mmCIF file of C-alpha atoms in Angstrom:
data_model
loop_
_atom_site.group_PDB
_atom_site.id
_atom_site.type_symbol
_atom_site.label_atom_id
_atom_site.label_comp_id
_atom_site.label_asym_id
_atom_site.label_seq_id
_atom_site.Cartn_x
_atom_site.Cartn_y
_atom_site.Cartn_z
ATOM 1 C CA ASN A 1 76.966 49.277 115.481
ATOM 2 C CA ILE A 2 75.651 47.503 112.399
ATOM 3 C CA ALA A 3 73.777 50.668 111.358
ATOM 4 C CA GLN A 4 76.946 52.715 111.809
ATOM 5 C CA LEU A 5 78.948 50.157 109.822
ATOM 6 C CA LYS A 6 76.351 50.271 107.023
ATOM 7 C CA GLN A 7 76.696 54.050 106.955
ATOM 8 C CA LEU A 8 80.480 53.760 106.555
ATOM 9 C CA ILE A 9 80.252 51.323 103.619
ATOM 10 C CA MET A 10 77.431 52.990 101.696
ATOM 11 C CA ASP A 11 79.611 53.308 98.608
ATOM 12 C CA ASN A 12 80.561 49.605 98.471
ATOM 13 C CA PRO A 13 77.761 47.180 97.432
ATOM 14 C CA ILE A 14 79.880 44.080 98.120
ATOM 15 C CA GLN A 15 80.523 45.198 101.675
ATOM 16 C CA GLN A 16 76.813 45.996 102.100
ATOM 17 C CA VAL A 17 75.941 42.392 101.253
ATOM 18 C CA ARG A 18 78.548 41.191 103.759
ATOM 19 C CA VAL A 19 77.201 43.464 106.483
ATOM 20 C CA ASP A 20 73.675 42.218 105.794
ATOM 21 C CA SER A 21 74.939 38.623 106.144
ATOM 22 C CA LEU A 22 76.812 39.589 109.309
ATOM 23 C CA ASN A 23 73.646 41.100 110.733
ATOM 24 C CA PHE A 24 71.731 37.921 109.857
ATOM 25 C CA TYR A 25 74.254 35.602 111.565
ATOM 26 C CA ILE A 26 74.604 37.865 114.611
ATOM 27 C CA HIS A 27 70.841 37.660 115.095
ATOM 28 C CA LYS A 28 70.963 33.892 114.572
ATOM 29 C CA ARG A 29 73.758 33.596 117.188
ATOM 30 C CA LEU A 30 71.874 35.791 119.648
ATOM 31 C CA ASP A 31 68.702 33.746 119.119
ATOM 32 C CA TYR A 32 70.717 30.554 119.685
ATOM 33 C CA SER A 33 72.191 32.015 122.910
ATOM 34 C CA PHE A 34 68.714 32.985 124.134
ATOM 35 C CA GLN A 35 67.450 29.475 123.280
ATOM 36 C CA THR A 36 70.374 27.968 125.235
ATOM 37 C CA ILE A 37 69.439 30.083 128.254
ATOM 38 C CA GLU A 38 65.786 29.097 127.893
ATOM 39 C CA VAL A 39 66.603 25.357 127.618
ATOM 40 C CA ARG A 40 68.830 25.648 130.716
ATOM 41 C CA SER A 41 66.167 27.374 132.739
ATOM 42 C CA LYS A 42 63.292 25.107 131.609
ATOM 43 C CA GLU A 43 64.880 21.710 131.002
ATOM 44 C CA GLY A 44 68.089 21.682 133.016
ATOM 45 C CA LEU A 45 71.779 21.153 132.441
ATOM 46 C CA SER A 46 71.666 17.813 130.621
ATOM 47 C CA SER A 47 69.235 19.128 127.999
ATOM 48 C CA THR A 48 71.377 22.237 127.631
ATOM 49 C CA LEU A 49 74.488 20.104 127.051
ATOM 50 C CA ALA A 50 72.618 18.103 124.433
ATOM 51 C CA PHE A 51 71.426 21.373 122.798
ATOM 52 C CA ILE A 52 74.965 22.827 122.814
ATOM 53 C CA SER A 53 76.516 19.596 121.495
ATOM 54 C CA THR A 54 74.900 20.265 118.110
ATOM 55 C CA LYS A 55 77.538 22.991 117.776
ATOM 56 C CA GLN A 56 75.051 25.239 115.997
ATOM 57 C CA GLY A 57 76.352 28.229 118.006
ATOM 58 C CA LYS A 58 79.892 27.514 116.821
ATOM 59 C CA LYS A 59 78.665 27.417 113.214
ATOM 60 C CA TYR A 60 77.047 30.833 113.637
ATOM 61 C CA THR A 61 80.192 32.183 115.332
ATOM 62 C CA ASP A 62 82.386 30.763 112.551
ATOM 63 C CA HIS A 63 80.173 32.436 109.914
ATOM 64 C CA ILE A 64 80.387 35.725 111.841
ATOM 65 C CA ARG A 65 84.205 35.384 112.047
ATOM 66 C CA GLN A 66 84.468 34.588 108.305
ATOM 67 C CA ILE A 67 82.295 37.556 107.362
ATOM 68 C CA THR A 68 84.128 39.984 109.669
ATOM 69 C CA ASN A 69 87.463 38.723 108.316
ATOM 70 C CA ALA A 70 86.211 39.253 104.749
ATOM 71 C CA ILE A 71 84.982 42.756 105.651
ATOM 72 C CA GLN A 72 88.307 43.588 107.295
ATOM 73 C CA GLN A 73 90.301 42.172 104.389
ATOM 74 C CA GLU A 74 88.245 44.214 101.906
ATOM 75 C CA GLU A 75 88.821 47.366 103.949
ATOM 76 C CA ILE A 76 92.547 46.597 104.204
ATOM 77 C CA ASN A 77 92.682 46.167 100.414
ATOM 78 C CA LEU A 78 90.771 49.416 99.895
ATOM 79 C CA LEU A 79 93.078 51.188 102.327
ATOM 80 C CA GLN A 80 96.128 49.914 100.430
ATOM 81 C CA GLN A 81 94.603 51.061 97.125
ATOM 82 C CA ARG A 82 93.877 54.474 98.616
ATOM 83 C CA LYS A 83 97.403 54.691 100.006
ATOM 84 C CA GLN A 84 98.834 53.830 96.579
ATOM 85 C CA THR A 85 96.570 56.385 94.930
ATOM 86 C CA ASN A 86 97.568 58.932 97.534
ATOM 87 C CA GLU A 87 101.266 58.130 97.075
ATOM 88 C CA ARG A 88 100.901 58.546 93.304
ATOM 89 C CA SER A 89 99.077 61.831 93.851
ATOM 90 C CA VAL A 90 101.799 63.030 96.200
ATOM 91 C CA ALA A 91 104.477 61.939 93.714
ATOM 92 C CA VAL A 92 102.712 63.778 90.875
ATOM 93 C CA PHE A 93 102.249 66.836 93.078
ATOM 94 C CA ASN A 94 105.925 66.755 94.069
ATOM 95 C CA TRP A 95 106.949 66.388 90.430
ATOM 96 C CA ILE A 96 104.733 69.316 89.438
ATOM 97 C CA ALA A 97 106.076 71.353 92.369
ATOM 98 C CA VAL A 98 109.671 70.650 91.281
ATOM 99 C CA VAL A 99 108.867 71.571 87.677
ATOM 100 C CA MET A 100 107.148 74.772 88.832
ATOM 101 C CA PHE A 101 110.118 75.606 91.058
ATOM 102 C CA ILE A 102 112.530 75.048 88.179
ATOM 103 C CA LEU A 103 110.366 77.189 85.893
ATOM 104 C CA MET A 104 110.229 79.904 88.536
ATOM 105 C CA VAL A 105 114.017 79.800 88.923
ATOM 106 C CA ILE A 106 114.463 79.957 85.151
ATOM 107 C CA GLY A 107 111.959 82.826 84.963
ATOM 108 C CA THR A 108 113.716 84.661 87.773
ATOM 109 C CA VAL A 109 117.112 84.193 86.134
ATOM 110 C CA PHE A 110 115.661 85.378 82.828
ATOM 111 C CA LEU A 111 114.169 88.446 84.527
ATOM 112 C CA LEU A 112 117.464 89.187 86.278
ATOM 113 C CA ILE A 113 119.397 88.869 83.033
ATOM 114 C CA THR A 114 116.851 90.999 81.160
ATOM 115 C CA THR A 115 116.844 93.604 83.926
ATOM 116 C CA GLY A 116 120.654 93.607 84.014
ATOM 117 C CA LYS A 117 120.817 94.103 80.255
ATOM 118 C CA TYR A 118 118.201 96.845 80.452
ATOM 119 C CA LEU A 119 120.111 98.616 83.218
ATOM 120 C CA ALA A 120 123.390 98.252 81.305
ATOM 121 C CA GLN A 121 121.737 99.595 78.140
ATOM 122 C CA ASN A 122 120.169 102.421 80.121
ATOM 123 C CA LYS A 123 123.563 103.256 81.643
ATOM 124 C CA GLU A 124 125.162 103.137 78.195
ATOM 125 C CA ILE A 125 122.402 105.364 76.788
ATOM 126 C CA LYS A 126 122.903 107.905 79.578
ATOM 127 C CA LYS A 127 126.651 107.796 79.027
ATOM 128 C CA ARG A 128 126.151 108.268 75.284
ATOM 129 C CA GLU A 129 123.650 111.047 75.984
ATOM 130 C CA ALA A 130 126.213 112.841 78.185
ATOM 131 C CA GLU A 131 128.855 112.396 75.470
ATOM 132 C CA LEU A 132 126.460 113.804 72.851
ATOM 133 C CA ILE A 133 125.646 116.784 75.063
ATOM 134 C CA ILE A 134 129.364 117.504 75.441
ATOM 135 C CA ALA A 135 129.903 117.000 71.688
ATOM 136 C CA ASN A 136 126.987 119.356 70.951
ATOM 137 C CA LYS A 137 128.493 122.007 73.217
ATOM 138 C CA GLU A 138 131.868 121.599 71.524
ATOM 139 C CA LEU A 139 130.219 121.810 68.108
ATOM 140 C CA ALA A 140 128.321 124.905 69.203
ATOM 141 C CA LEU A 141 131.585 126.474 70.349
ATOM 142 C CA GLN A 142 133.290 125.461 67.110
ATOM 143 C CA ASN A 143 130.310 126.822 65.198
ATOM 144 C CA GLU A 144 130.543 130.136 67.083
ATOM 145 C CA GLU A 145 134.258 130.310 66.310
ATOM 146 C CA LYS A 146 133.662 129.542 62.663
ATOM 147 C CA GLU A 147 130.950 132.207 62.546
ATOM 148 C CA LYS A 148 133.397 134.671 64.104
ATOM 149 C CA GLN A 149 136.024 133.614 61.567
ATOM 150 C CA ALA A 150 133.451 133.961 58.794
ATOM 151 C CA VAL A 151 132.578 137.457 60.016
ATOM 152 C CA GLU A 152 136.291 138.291 60.160
ATOM 153 C CA LEU A 153 136.810 136.852 56.676
ATOM 154 C CA ILE A 154 133.881 138.853 55.395
ATOM 155 C CA ASN A 155 135.362 141.974 56.968
ATOM 156 C CA VAL A 156 138.810 141.157 55.577
ATOM 157 C CA ASN A 157 137.239 140.446 52.194
ATOM 158 C CA LYS A 158 135.484 143.805 52.295
ATOM 159 C CA GLU A 159 138.712 145.498 53.222
ATOM 160 C CA LEU A 160 140.480 143.675 50.422
ATOM 161 C CA GLU A 161 137.810 144.663 47.978
ATOM 162 C CA SER A 162 138.024 148.190 49.094
ATOM 163 C CA PHE A 163 141.814 148.083 48.992
ATOM 164 C CA SER A 164 141.708 146.392 45.632
ATOM 165 C CA TYR A 165 139.270 149.017 44.392
ATOM 166 C CA THR A 166 141.518 151.729 45.678
ATOM 167 C CA ILE A 167 144.571 150.221 44.053
ATOM 168 C CA SER A 168 142.811 149.651 40.778
ATOM 169 C CA HIS A 169 141.598 153.253 40.784
ATOM 170 C CA ASP A 170 144.962 154.452 41.745
ATOM 171 C CA LEU A 171 146.491 152.571 38.880
ATOM 172 C CA LYS A 172 144.035 153.946 36.451
ATOM 173 C CA ALA A 173 144.518 157.502 37.609
ATOM 174 C CA PRO A 174 146.983 159.692 35.637
ATOM 175 C CA LEU A 175 150.182 160.288 37.138
#
């Protein structure tokens, strides 16, 4: 378990020192327990009570408890720091997500407005194009009529010239 714990705290030198101390006191406590068993088996109960009355085992257990409490407190503090960091990261992510959403909405609205204007302009252009086609046809018809009138005027002019020539010759001719 100590080896596994050391693996988990590789990145924390302070905790490594604590785990090394924990390992030391655990071995001391185990040695003390084995000595207690040995005294009991070799020297009897009264010697064992005298050995235990030194309270050396309690001292080792108290050191183990203090070290494990310090290790746990350090891990609790690290967990709180990580939670705060995580909460800040989540808050920043949420803020960025909201900003991106707002920008996307603004972009979408802009695209819709631009597309609407483009479609309205395109509709207006097609309407204007249809009006110009009709106006061109009307102008072509008017132009044809004017050409017909011009041809008629030319013909009338020729007739007038010829009539005028005839009259002027007739006037000049002796009676």
